PDB file of C-alpha atoms in Angstrom:
ATOM      1  CA  MET A   1     -24.243   1.194 -51.412  1.00  0.00           C
ATOM      2  CA  SER A   2     -23.351   1.393 -47.779  1.00  0.00           C
ATOM      3  CA  ARG A   3     -21.562   4.093 -46.510  1.00  0.00           C
ATOM      4  CA  ARG A   4     -18.702   4.119 -43.835  1.00  0.00           C
ATOM      5  CA  VAL A   5     -19.536   5.955 -40.740  1.00  0.00           C
ATOM      6  CA  ALA A   6     -16.440   7.881 -39.440  1.00  0.00           C
ATOM      7  CA  SER A   7     -15.447   6.746 -36.243  1.00  0.00           C
ATOM      8  CA  VAL A   8     -15.806   9.431 -33.259  1.00  0.00           C
ATOM      9  CA  ASN A   9     -13.370   9.143 -30.110  1.00  0.00           C
ATOM     10  CA  VAL A  10     -15.695   9.427 -27.090  1.00  0.00           C
ATOM     11  CA  PRO A  11     -13.922  10.117 -23.940  1.00  0.00           C
ATOM     12  CA  THR A  12     -13.756   6.970 -21.581  1.00  0.00           C
ATOM     13  CA  PRO A  13     -14.629   7.812 -18.231  1.00  0.00           C
ATOM     14  CA  VAL A  14     -12.037   6.811 -15.523  1.00  0.00           C
ATOM     15  CA  ILE A  15     -14.473   7.141 -12.578  1.00  0.00           C
ATOM     16  CA  THR A  16     -18.151   6.523 -12.706  1.00  0.00           C
ATOM     17  CA  ALA A  17     -20.671   6.545  -9.920  1.00  0.00           C
ATOM     18  CA  SER A  18     -24.218   5.464  -9.961  1.00  0.00           C
ATOM     19  CA  SER A  19     -26.475   6.014  -6.903  1.00  0.00           C
ATOM     20  CA  LEU A  20     -23.593   6.012  -4.768  1.00  0.00           C
ATOM     21  CA  THR A  21     -24.454   6.215  -0.957  1.00  0.00           C
ATOM     22  CA  LYS A  22     -22.627   6.202   2.080  1.00  0.00           C
ATOM     23  CA  ARG A  23     -24.113   6.030   5.531  1.00  0.00           C
ATOM     24  CA  TYR A  24     -23.418   6.285   9.110  1.00  0.00           C
ATOM     25  CA  GLY A  25     -25.770   4.662  11.231  1.00  0.00           C
ATOM     26  CA  ASP A  26     -28.892   7.320  10.666  1.00  0.00           C
ATOM     27  CA  PHE A  27     -26.561   9.901   9.039  1.00  0.00           C
ATOM     28  CA  THR A  28     -26.440   9.977   5.303  1.00  0.00           C
ATOM     29  CA  ALA A  29     -23.706  11.481   3.940  1.00  0.00           C
ATOM     30  CA  VAL A  30     -23.825  10.816   0.550  1.00  0.00           C
ATOM     31  CA  ASP A  31     -27.112  10.490  -0.765  1.00  0.00           C
ATOM     32  CA  GLY A  32     -27.525   8.397  -4.129  1.00  0.00           C
ATOM     33  CA  ILE A  33     -25.320  10.566  -6.448  1.00  0.00           C
ATOM     34  CA  ASP A  34     -24.396   9.910 -10.040  1.00  0.00           C
ATOM     35  CA  PHE A  35     -21.338  11.354 -12.208  1.00  0.00           C
ATOM     36  CA  GLU A  36     -18.740  10.264 -14.391  1.00  0.00           C
ATOM     37  CA  VAL A  37     -15.191  11.823 -14.643  1.00  0.00           C
ATOM     38  CA  THR A  38     -13.266  11.536 -18.062  1.00  0.00           C
ATOM     39  CA  ALA A  39      -9.598  11.085 -18.641  1.00  0.00           C
ATOM     40  CA  GLY A  40      -7.700  14.150 -18.736  1.00  0.00           C
ATOM     41  CA  GLU A  41     -10.753  16.484 -17.317  1.00  0.00           C
ATOM     42  CA  ALA A  42     -10.327  18.509 -14.435  1.00  0.00           C
ATOM     43  CA  PHE A  43     -13.617  17.582 -12.284  1.00  0.00           C
ATOM     44  CA  GLY A  44     -14.931  19.229  -9.174  1.00  0.00           C
ATOM     45  CA  LEU A  45     -16.808  18.798  -6.486  1.00  0.00           C
ATOM     46  CA  LEU A  46     -18.215  22.176  -5.011  1.00  0.00           C
ATOM     47  CA  GLY A  47     -19.981  22.621  -1.961  1.00  0.00           C
ATOM     48  CA  PRO A  48     -20.149  23.792   1.737  1.00  0.00           C
ATOM     49  CA  ASN A  49     -18.323  21.974   4.642  1.00  0.00           C
ATOM     50  CA  GLY A  50     -20.430  18.891   5.400  1.00  0.00           C
ATOM     51  CA  ALA A  51     -21.700  18.486   1.793  1.00  0.00           C
ATOM     52  CA  GLY A  52     -20.468  14.842   1.189  1.00  0.00           C
ATOM     53  CA  LYS A  53     -17.279  15.902  -0.711  1.00  0.00           C
ATOM     54  CA  SER A  54     -14.658  14.244   1.618  1.00  0.00           C
ATOM     55  CA  THR A  55     -16.458  11.401   1.627  1.00  0.00           C
ATOM     56  CA  THR A  56     -17.179  11.055  -1.922  1.00  0.00           C
ATOM     57  CA  MET A  57     -13.242  11.412  -2.319  1.00  0.00           C
ATOM     58  CA  ARG A  58     -12.518   8.501   0.335  1.00  0.00           C
ATOM     59  CA  MET A  59     -14.746   6.276  -1.727  1.00  0.00           C
ATOM     60  CA  ILE A  60     -13.087   6.843  -4.799  1.00  0.00           C
ATOM     61  CA  SER A  61      -9.504   6.483  -3.105  1.00  0.00           C
ATOM     62  CA  ALA A  62     -10.733   3.106  -1.899  1.00  0.00           C
ATOM     63  CA  VAL A  63      -9.991   3.910   1.641  1.00  0.00           C
ATOM     64  CA  SER A  64     -13.797   4.040   2.621  1.00  0.00           C
ATOM     65  CA  ARG A  65     -16.384   1.378   1.646  1.00  0.00           C
ATOM     66  CA  ARG A  66     -19.940   2.586   0.206  1.00  0.00           C
ATOM     67  CA  THR A  67     -23.157   1.597   1.770  1.00  0.00           C
ATOM     68  CA  SER A  68     -24.614   0.928  -1.702  1.00  0.00           C
ATOM     69  CA  GLY A  69     -24.914   2.017  -5.416  1.00  0.00           C
ATOM     70  CA  GLU A  70     -21.915   1.186  -7.814  1.00  0.00           C
ATOM     71  CA  LEU A  71     -18.519   2.677  -8.180  1.00  0.00           C
ATOM     72  CA  SER A  72     -15.750   2.222 -10.925  1.00  0.00           C
ATOM     73  CA  VAL A  73     -12.220   3.571 -10.824  1.00  0.00           C
ATOM     74  CA  LEU A  74     -10.245   2.793 -13.624  1.00  0.00           C
ATOM     75  CA  GLY A  75     -12.591   0.471 -14.708  1.00  0.00           C
ATOM     76  CA  LEU A  76     -12.068  -1.435 -11.183  1.00  0.00           C
ATOM     77  CA  ASP A  77     -14.333  -1.718  -8.609  1.00  0.00           C
ATOM     78  CA  PRO A  78     -12.534  -0.009  -5.533  1.00  0.00           C
ATOM     79  CA  GLU A  79     -13.885  -2.699  -2.849  1.00  0.00           C
ATOM     80  CA  ASP A  80     -12.740  -5.752  -4.803  1.00  0.00           C
ATOM     81  CA  TYR A  81      -9.369  -3.861  -6.195  1.00  0.00           C
ATOM     82  CA  GLY A  82      -8.366  -1.214  -3.494  1.00  0.00           C
ATOM     83  CA  PRO A  83      -4.719  -1.637  -3.538  1.00  0.00           C
ATOM     84  CA  GLU A  84      -4.426  -1.657  -7.588  1.00  0.00           C
ATOM     85  CA  ILE A  85      -6.427   1.606  -7.625  1.00  0.00           C
ATOM     86  CA  ARG A  86      -4.618   3.368  -5.003  1.00  0.00           C
ATOM     87  CA  SER A  87      -1.230   2.642  -6.858  1.00  0.00           C
ATOM     88  CA  GLN A  88      -2.840   4.728  -9.959  1.00  0.00           C
ATOM     89  CA  LEU A  89      -4.006   7.425  -7.531  1.00  0.00           C
ATOM     90  CA  GLY A  90      -2.095  10.639  -6.189  1.00  0.00           C
ATOM     91  CA  VAL A  91      -4.091  11.963  -3.202  1.00  0.00           C
ATOM     92  CA  VAL A  92      -3.639  15.291  -1.324  1.00  0.00           C
ATOM     93  CA  PRO A  93      -5.583  15.110   1.610  1.00  0.00           C
ATOM     94  CA  GLN A  94      -7.166  18.585   3.479  1.00  0.00           C
ATOM     95  CA  GLU A  95      -4.444  18.470   5.952  1.00  0.00           C
ATOM     96  CA  ASP A  96      -0.830  18.323   5.140  1.00  0.00           C
ATOM     97  CA  ASN A  97       0.731  15.105   6.526  1.00  0.00           C
ATOM     98  CA  LEU A  98       4.250  15.416   5.847  1.00  0.00           C
ATOM     99  CA  ASP A  99       6.950  14.022   8.171  1.00  0.00           C
ATOM    100  CA  THR A 100       8.080  17.238   9.592  1.00  0.00           C
ATOM    101  CA  GLU A 101      11.613  15.837  10.850  1.00  0.00           C
ATOM    102  CA  LEU A 102      12.381  15.054   7.328  1.00  0.00           C
ATOM    103  CA  THR A 103      13.749  17.257   4.604  1.00  0.00           C
ATOM    104  CA  ALA A 104      11.570  18.270   1.561  1.00  0.00           C
ATOM    105  CA  ARG A 105      13.606  15.798  -0.391  1.00  0.00           C
ATOM    106  CA  ASP A 106      13.456  13.072   1.921  1.00  0.00           C
ATOM    107  CA  ASN A 107       9.706  13.094   2.175  1.00  0.00           C
ATOM    108  CA  LEU A 108       9.398  12.491  -1.464  1.00  0.00           C
ATOM    109  CA  VAL A 109      11.846  10.079  -1.820  1.00  0.00           C
ATOM    110  CA  ILE A 110      10.474   7.971   0.970  1.00  0.00           C
ATOM    111  CA  TYR A 111       7.114   8.362  -0.336  1.00  0.00           C
ATOM    112  CA  GLY A 112       8.091   6.928  -3.467  1.00  0.00           C
ATOM    113  CA  ARG A 113       9.609   3.869  -1.885  1.00  0.00           C
ATOM    114  CA  PHE A 114       6.430   3.179  -0.735  1.00  0.00           C
ATOM    115  CA  PHE A 115       5.433   2.469  -4.201  1.00  0.00           C
ATOM    116  CA  GLY A 116       8.234  -0.023  -4.571  1.00  0.00           C
ATOM    117  CA  LEU A 117       9.927   2.581  -7.101  1.00  0.00           C
ATOM    118  CA  PRO A 118      13.645   1.894  -7.192  1.00  0.00           C
ATOM    119  CA  ARG A 119      15.609   4.512  -4.630  1.00  0.00           C
ATOM    120  CA  ALA A 120      17.599   6.132  -7.908  1.00  0.00           C
ATOM    121  CA  VAL A 121      14.428   6.782  -9.651  1.00  0.00           C
ATOM    122  CA  CYS A 122      12.842   8.124  -6.267  1.00  0.00           C
ATOM    123  CA  ARG A 123      15.818  10.585  -6.375  1.00  0.00           C
ATOM    124  CA  GLN A 124      15.382  11.689  -9.993  1.00  0.00           C
ATOM    125  CA  ARG A 125      11.891  12.219  -9.778  1.00  0.00           C
ATOM    126  CA  ALA A 126      12.044  13.905  -6.131  1.00  0.00           C
ATOM    127  CA  ASP A 127      14.240  16.449  -8.070  1.00  0.00           C
ATOM    128  CA  GLU A 128      11.942  16.874 -10.844  1.00  0.00           C
ATOM    129  CA  LEU A 129       9.118  17.498  -8.573  1.00  0.00           C
ATOM    130  CA  LEU A 130      10.893  19.703  -6.207  1.00  0.00           C
ATOM    131  CA  ALA A 131      11.555  21.945  -9.500  1.00  0.00           C
ATOM    132  CA  PHE A 132       7.693  21.650 -10.625  1.00  0.00           C
ATOM    133  CA  ALA A 133       6.478  22.899  -7.262  1.00  0.00           C
ATOM    134  CA  GLN A 134       9.234  25.589  -6.922  1.00  0.00           C
ATOM    135  CA  LEU A 135      11.209  24.158  -3.794  1.00  0.00           C
ATOM    136  CA  GLU A 136      14.712  23.673  -5.321  1.00  0.00           C
ATOM    137  CA  GLU A 137      16.129  25.699  -2.802  1.00  0.00           C
ATOM    138  CA  LYS A 138      14.304  24.192   0.158  1.00  0.00           C
ATOM    139  CA  ALA A 139      14.823  20.813  -0.940  1.00  0.00           C
ATOM    140  CA  GLY A 140      17.408  20.153   2.046  1.00  0.00           C
ATOM    141  CA  ALA A 141      15.133  22.074   4.431  1.00  0.00           C
ATOM    142  CA  LYS A 142      13.164  20.285   7.048  1.00  0.00           C
ATOM    143  CA  ALA A 143       9.279  20.052   6.300  1.00  0.00           C
ATOM    144  CA  ASP A 144       8.446  21.794   9.659  1.00  0.00           C
ATOM    145  CA  ASP A 145      10.558  24.748   8.521  1.00  0.00           C
ATOM    146  CA  LEU A 146       8.442  25.315   5.445  1.00  0.00           C
ATOM    147  CA  SER A 147       5.800  28.218   5.233  1.00  0.00           C
ATOM    148  CA  GLY A 148       2.155  26.870   4.761  1.00  0.00           C
ATOM    149  CA  GLY A 149       2.306  27.213   1.035  1.00  0.00           C
ATOM    150  CA  MET A 150       5.320  25.688   0.818  1.00  0.00           C
ATOM    151  CA  LYS A 151       4.275  22.558   2.525  1.00  0.00           C
ATOM    152  CA  ARG A 152       1.148  22.518   0.510  1.00  0.00           C
ATOM    153  CA  ARG A 153       3.116  22.746  -2.516  1.00  0.00           C
ATOM    154  CA  LEU A 154       5.526  19.801  -1.138  1.00  0.00           C
ATOM    155  CA  THR A 155       2.400  17.808  -0.618  1.00  0.00           C
ATOM    156  CA  ILE A 156       1.334  18.002  -3.812  1.00  0.00           C
ATOM    157  CA  ALA A 157       4.545  17.023  -5.212  1.00  0.00           C
ATOM    158  CA  ARG A 158       4.482  14.091  -2.988  1.00  0.00           C
ATOM    159  CA  GLY A 159       1.301  12.926  -4.321  1.00  0.00           C
ATOM    160  CA  LEU A 160       2.753  13.126  -7.846  1.00  0.00           C
ATOM    161  CA  MET A 161       5.662  10.795  -7.038  1.00  0.00           C
ATOM    162  CA  ASN A 162       3.938   7.796  -8.633  1.00  0.00           C
ATOM    163  CA  THR A 163       2.985   9.355 -11.866  1.00  0.00           C
ATOM    164  CA  PRO A 164      -0.783   8.913 -11.066  1.00  0.00           C
ATOM    165  CA  GLN A 165      -3.274   8.540 -13.715  1.00  0.00           C
ATOM    166  CA  ILE A 166      -6.007  10.290 -11.302  1.00  0.00           C
ATOM    167  CA  PHE A 167      -4.722  13.152  -9.020  1.00  0.00           C
ATOM    168  CA  MET A 168      -7.186  13.917  -6.181  1.00  0.00           C
ATOM    169  CA  LEU A 169      -7.043  17.205  -4.177  1.00  0.00           C
ATOM    170  CA  ASP A 170      -9.016  17.521  -1.175  1.00  0.00           C
ATOM    171  CA  GLU A 171      -9.346  21.401  -0.582  1.00  0.00           C
ATOM    172  CA  PRO A 172      -6.298  22.094  -1.964  1.00  0.00           C
ATOM    173  CA  THR A 173      -5.725  25.600  -1.093  1.00  0.00           C
ATOM    174  CA  THR A 174      -7.566  26.115   2.314  1.00  0.00           C
ATOM    175  CA  GLY A 175      -5.803  28.213   4.691  1.00  0.00           C
ATOM    176  CA  LEU A 176      -3.686  29.472   2.245  1.00  0.00           C
ATOM    177  CA  ASP A 177      -3.202  33.556   1.397  1.00  0.00           C
ATOM    178  CA  PRO A 178      -4.294  34.767  -2.080  1.00  0.00           C
ATOM    179  CA  GLN A 179      -0.414  34.644  -3.250  1.00  0.00           C
ATOM    180  CA  ALA A 180       0.092  31.164  -2.378  1.00  0.00           C
ATOM    181  CA  ARG A 181      -3.087  30.234  -3.782  1.00  0.00           C
ATOM    182  CA  HIS A 182      -2.205  31.675  -7.165  1.00  0.00           C
ATOM    183  CA  VAL A 183       0.970  29.790  -7.006  1.00  0.00           C
ATOM    184  CA  LEU A 184      -0.788  26.681  -6.482  1.00  0.00           C
ATOM    185  CA  TRP A 185      -3.630  27.073  -9.239  1.00  0.00           C
ATOM    186  CA  ASP A 186      -0.284  27.539 -11.555  1.00  0.00           C
ATOM    187  CA  ARG A 187       1.076  24.294 -10.503  1.00  0.00           C
ATOM    188  CA  LEU A 188      -2.503  22.560 -11.013  1.00  0.00           C
ATOM    189  CA  PHE A 189      -2.979  24.283 -14.470  1.00  0.00           C
ATOM    190  CA  ARG A 190       0.233  22.923 -15.660  1.00  0.00           C
ATOM    191  CA  LEU A 191      -0.914  19.507 -14.577  1.00  0.00           C
ATOM    192  CA  LYS A 192      -3.689  19.878 -16.557  1.00  0.00           C
ATOM    193  CA  GLU A 193      -2.013  21.023 -19.712  1.00  0.00           C
ATOM    194  CA  GLN A 194       0.075  17.578 -19.246  1.00  0.00           C
ATOM    195  CA  GLY A 195      -3.260  15.639 -19.698  1.00  0.00           C
ATOM    196  CA  THR A 196      -3.508  14.613 -15.748  1.00  0.00           C
ATOM    197  CA  THR A 197      -7.208  13.997 -14.770  1.00  0.00           C
ATOM    198  CA  LEU A 198      -7.707  15.994 -11.745  1.00  0.00           C
ATOM    199  CA  VAL A 199     -10.600  15.650  -9.254  1.00  0.00           C
ATOM    200  CA  ILE A 200     -10.585  18.547  -6.848  1.00  0.00           C
ATOM    201  CA  THR A 201     -12.953  19.313  -3.892  1.00  0.00           C
ATOM    202  CA  THR A 202     -13.529  22.780  -2.817  1.00  0.00           C
ATOM    203  CA  HIS A 203     -16.035  25.590  -1.148  1.00  0.00           C
ATOM    204  CA  TYR A 204     -14.291  28.297  -2.808  1.00  0.00           C
ATOM    205  CA  MET A 205     -16.303  29.160  -5.998  1.00  0.00           C
ATOM    206  CA  ASP A 206     -13.352  31.265  -7.780  1.00  0.00           C
ATOM    207  CA  GLU A 207     -11.103  28.108  -7.346  1.00  0.00           C
ATOM    208  CA  ALA A 208     -13.601  25.927  -9.137  1.00  0.00           C
ATOM    209  CA  GLU A 209     -14.306  28.568 -11.677  1.00  0.00           C
ATOM    210  CA  GLN A 210     -10.505  28.736 -12.623  1.00  0.00           C
ATOM    211  CA  LEU A 211      -9.484  25.146 -12.149  1.00  0.00           C
ATOM    212  CA  CYS A 212     -12.474  23.183 -13.200  1.00  0.00           C
ATOM    213  CA  ASP A 213     -13.789  21.959 -16.748  1.00  0.00           C
ATOM    214  CA  ARG A 214     -16.981  20.591 -15.255  1.00  0.00           C
ATOM    215  CA  LEU A 215     -18.396  20.434 -11.842  1.00  0.00           C
ATOM    216  CA  ILE A 216     -21.079  18.965  -9.447  1.00  0.00           C
ATOM    217  CA  VAL A 217     -22.609  21.477  -6.742  1.00  0.00           C
ATOM    218  CA  VAL A 218     -23.307  19.121  -3.478  1.00  0.00           C
ATOM    219  CA  ASP A 219     -25.315  19.926  -0.770  1.00  0.00           C
ATOM    220  CA  HIS A 220     -26.277  17.498   2.274  1.00  0.00           C
ATOM    221  CA  GLY A 221     -25.025  14.460   0.328  1.00  0.00           C
ATOM    222  CA  THR A 222     -27.097  15.292  -2.972  1.00  0.00           C
ATOM    223  CA  ILE A 223     -26.125  16.850  -6.225  1.00  0.00           C
ATOM    224  CA  MET A 224     -27.822  20.009  -6.824  1.00  0.00           C
ATOM    225  CA  ALA A 225     -26.571  21.240 -10.363  1.00  0.00           C
ATOM    226  CA  GLU A 226     -24.097  19.989 -12.971  1.00  0.00           C
ATOM    227  CA  GLY A 227     -21.946  21.450 -15.595  1.00  0.00           C
ATOM    228  CA  SER A 228     -19.235  23.636 -16.762  1.00  0.00           C
ATOM    229  CA  PRO A 229     -18.713  26.783 -14.361  1.00  0.00           C
ATOM    230  CA  ALA A 230     -20.108  28.955 -17.253  1.00  0.00           C
ATOM    231  CA  GLU A 231     -23.097  26.746 -18.068  1.00  0.00           C
ATOM    232  CA  LEU A 232     -24.212  26.573 -14.527  1.00  0.00           C
ATOM    233  CA  ILE A 233     -23.686  30.696 -14.119  1.00  0.00           C
ATOM    234  CA  ARG A 234     -26.023  30.872 -17.524  1.00  0.00           C
ATOM    235  CA  ARG A 235     -28.313  28.545 -15.943  1.00  0.00           C
ATOM    236  CA  TYR A 236     -28.972  29.802 -12.556  1.00  0.00           C
ATOM    237  CA  SER A 237     -28.001  33.409 -12.392  1.00  0.00           C
ATOM    238  CA  SER A 238     -27.684  36.659 -14.249  1.00  0.00           C
ATOM    239  CA  ARG A 239     -24.996  38.181 -15.997  1.00  0.00           C
ATOM    240  CA  GLU A 240     -24.432  40.796 -13.262  1.00  0.00           C
ATOM    241  CA  VAL A 241     -25.070  41.290  -9.612  1.00  0.00           C
ATOM    242  CA  LEU A 242     -25.466  44.450  -8.038  1.00  0.00           C
ATOM    243  CA  GLU A 243     -24.562  44.485  -4.328  1.00  0.00           C
ATOM    244  CA  VAL A 244     -26.196  47.202  -1.981  1.00  0.00           C
ATOM    245  CA  ARG A 245     -25.664  47.500   1.839  1.00  0.00           C
ATOM    246  CA  PHE A 246     -28.261  49.499   3.948  1.00  0.00           C
ATOM    247  CA  GLY A 247     -27.374  48.580   7.117  1.00  0.00           C
ATOM    248  CA  SER A 248     -28.045  45.161   8.869  1.00  0.00           C
ATOM    249  CA  ASP A 249     -31.423  46.881  10.488  1.00  0.00           C
ATOM    250  CA  ARG A 250     -32.549  48.098   7.126  1.00  0.00           C
ATOM    251  CA  ASN A 251     -31.760  45.650   4.251  1.00  0.00           C
ATOM    252  CA  ALA A 252     -34.752  43.441   4.717  1.00  0.00           C
ATOM    253  CA  ALA A 253     -36.766  46.320   4.979  1.00  0.00           C
ATOM    254  CA  VAL A 254     -36.050  47.949   1.785  1.00  0.00           C
ATOM    255  CA  ALA A 255     -35.885  44.706  -0.096  1.00  0.00           C
ATOM    256  CA  ASP A 256     -39.287  45.110  -1.701  1.00  0.00           C
ATOM    257  CA  ASP A 257     -38.445  48.827  -2.734  1.00  0.00           C
ATOM    258  CA  VAL A 258     -35.252  47.769  -4.403  1.00  0.00           C
ATOM    259  CA  ALA A 259     -37.413  44.839  -6.329  1.00  0.00           C
ATOM    260  CA  ALA A 260     -39.404  47.611  -7.403  1.00  0.00           C
ATOM    261  CA  ILE A 261     -36.956  48.815  -9.885  1.00  0.00           C
ATOM    262  CA  GLY A 262     -38.832  46.506 -12.140  1.00  0.00           C
ATOM    263  CA  ALA A 263     -37.134  44.613 -15.122  1.00  0.00           C
ATOM    264  CA  LEU A 264     -33.560  45.481 -14.119  1.00  0.00           C
ATOM    265  CA  ALA A 265     -34.328  43.405 -10.857  1.00  0.00           C
ATOM    266  CA  GLU A 266     -34.615  39.825 -11.964  1.00  0.00           C
ATOM    267  CA  ARG A 267     -34.246  38.750  -8.647  1.00  0.00           C
ATOM    268  CA  VAL A 268     -33.635  40.012  -5.098  1.00  0.00           C
ATOM    269  CA  GLU A 269     -31.425  37.837  -2.456  1.00  0.00           C
ATOM    270  CA  VAL A 270     -31.730  39.283   1.178  1.00  0.00           C
ATOM    271  CA  LEU A 271     -28.631  38.356   3.307  1.00  0.00           C
ATOM    272  CA  PRO A 272     -28.047  39.595   6.817  1.00  0.00           C
ATOM    273  CA  ASP A 273     -25.222  42.072   5.645  1.00  0.00           C
ATOM    274  CA  ARG A 274     -26.364  42.885   1.982  1.00  0.00           C
ATOM    275  CA  LEU A 275     -28.929  42.925  -0.734  1.00  0.00           C
ATOM    276  CA  LEU A 276     -28.242  41.075  -3.929  1.00  0.00           C
ATOM    277  CA  VAL A 277     -29.915  42.299  -7.144  1.00  0.00           C
ATOM    278  CA  TYR A 278     -29.595  39.665  -9.949  1.00  0.00           C
ATOM    279  CA  THR A 279     -29.555  41.958 -13.257  1.00  0.00           C
ATOM    280  CA  ALA A 280     -28.279  42.209 -16.888  1.00  0.00           C
ATOM    281  CA  ASP A 281     -26.821  45.684 -16.243  1.00  0.00           C
ATOM    282  CA  GLY A 282     -25.663  46.322 -12.696  1.00  0.00           C
ATOM    283  CA  GLU A 283     -24.868  50.011 -13.236  1.00  0.00           C
ATOM    284  CA  SER A 284     -28.387  50.801 -14.526  1.00  0.00           C
ATOM    285  CA  ALA A 285     -29.944  48.756 -11.628  1.00  0.00           C
ATOM    286  CA  LEU A 286     -28.084  50.859  -9.298  1.00  0.00           C
ATOM    287  CA  GLU A 287     -29.004  54.315 -10.940  1.00  0.00           C
ATOM    288  CA  ARG A 288     -32.751  53.170 -10.714  1.00  0.00           C
ATOM    289  CA  VAL A 289     -32.258  51.999  -6.836  1.00  0.00           C
ATOM    290  CA  ILE A 290     -31.086  56.083  -6.358  1.00  0.00           C
ATOM    291  CA  GLU A 291     -33.615  57.350  -8.270  1.00  0.00           C
ATOM    292  CA  ARG A 292     -36.413  55.659  -6.123  1.00  0.00           C
ATOM    293  CA  GLY A 293     -34.590  57.555  -3.445  1.00  0.00           C
ATOM    294  CA  LEU A 294     -33.021  54.867  -1.599  1.00  0.00           C
ATOM    295  CA  ARG A 295     -29.245  55.752  -0.763  1.00  0.00           C
ATOM    296  CA  PRO A 296     -27.234  52.619   0.030  1.00  0.00           C
ATOM    297  CA  THR A 297     -23.967  52.959   2.317  1.00  0.00           C
ATOM    298  CA  THR A 298     -21.946  50.854  -0.335  1.00  0.00           C
ATOM    299  CA  SER A 299     -22.595  49.508  -3.465  1.00  0.00           C
ATOM    300  CA  LEU A 300     -20.867  46.915  -5.643  1.00  0.00           C
ATOM    301  CA  VAL A 301     -21.558  45.606  -9.296  1.00  0.00           C
ATOM    302  CA  ARG A 302     -19.572  42.641 -10.204  1.00  0.00           C
ATOM    303  CA  ARG A 303     -20.180  39.593 -12.686  1.00  0.00           C
ATOM    304  CA  SER A 304     -22.133  36.478 -11.332  1.00  0.00           C
ATOM    305  CA  SER A 305     -20.306  33.540  -9.673  1.00  0.00           C
ATOM    306  CA  LEU A 306     -20.717  30.028  -8.540  1.00  0.00           C
ATOM    307  CA  GLU A 307     -21.493  31.603  -5.064  1.00  0.00           C
ATOM    308  CA  ASP A 308     -24.533  33.086  -6.552  1.00  0.00           C
ATOM    309  CA  VAL A 309     -25.463  29.888  -8.303  1.00  0.00           C
ATOM    310  CA  PHE A 310     -25.315  28.246  -4.994  1.00  0.00           C
ATOM    311  CA  LEU A 311     -27.477  30.803  -3.513  1.00  0.00           C
ATOM    312  CA  ARG A 312     -30.139  30.492  -6.109  1.00  0.00           C
ATOM    313  CA  LEU A 313     -30.111  26.583  -5.368  1.00  0.00           C
ATOM    314  CA  THR A 314     -29.912  26.343  -1.663  1.00  0.00           C
ATOM    315  CA  GLY A 315     -31.013  29.859  -0.366  1.00  0.00           C
ATOM    316  CA  ARG A 316     -27.866  30.068   1.655  1.00  0.00           C
ATOM    317  CA  SER A 317     -23.977  31.128   1.178  1.00  0.00           C
ATOM    318  CA  LEU A 318     -21.436  28.740   0.172  1.00  0.00           C
ATOM    319  CA  VAL A 319     -19.339  29.485   2.917  1.00  0.00           C
ATOM    320  CA  GLU A 320     -20.944  30.029   6.283  1.00  0.00           C
TER     321      GLU A 320
END
């Protein structure tokens, strides 16, 4: 007797890239990368400036043609269906490009009109998004009079005017102070809870850990690793990291002595200003360092981060 096999809901990719490549003359900005983004996922591209993140975003947004490879966005090829794809995307560029002479509300209303939305719908949508961005009290203020954090929230609100299926944010919190960053993160968390697909580029590892369900680590146009933040940390780093400073002229000289603490030092990275001791127990590692007669000027025990993953993969700091 045949048995009925229960159907399984497999998330459908809304973005698929295969051997995606972008060259500018002899320079290869994106070098044959492969990835998928599923509906409702918060997907990140993590890497230093110049890694190819923004170039990838421009190809997905159908504003830059690929050199080779395959790319599908919402089941369509960006090179054949650019306008159709752009109508379903919300885009937040690296730099705020608001009309500084218009009010916050008018920036939203006029942007909505670009998508052919009726004026009444634009006004209603603008008021809803001003509330979402916590900018109701600034609705009548000129964009030029808003703080940096407020401008960024207004730019995000503007990108949501067309109720996009995919919301793309390029370095969303660069230049913001910690308080403004956390307010912005809260707004993006709310979008995640509503099921919006987010695609985020960043060079801030804490931002990627906070916001991304899954990410790719990119450097020089290639993918170095892929997975959830927790998976990548487990795969490429230790549970804790001991940071010790002996002075810029002594760090490299004492690195071998620090490594000699044995099994507690799984790996030692020498940076210009400090040593990083990768270990399962940072406090015990620090005790062992001191027992050997080494006296760091400062010490810090912390959990591993994506910055440590990037150091392991490339041998250099994520932000340089």
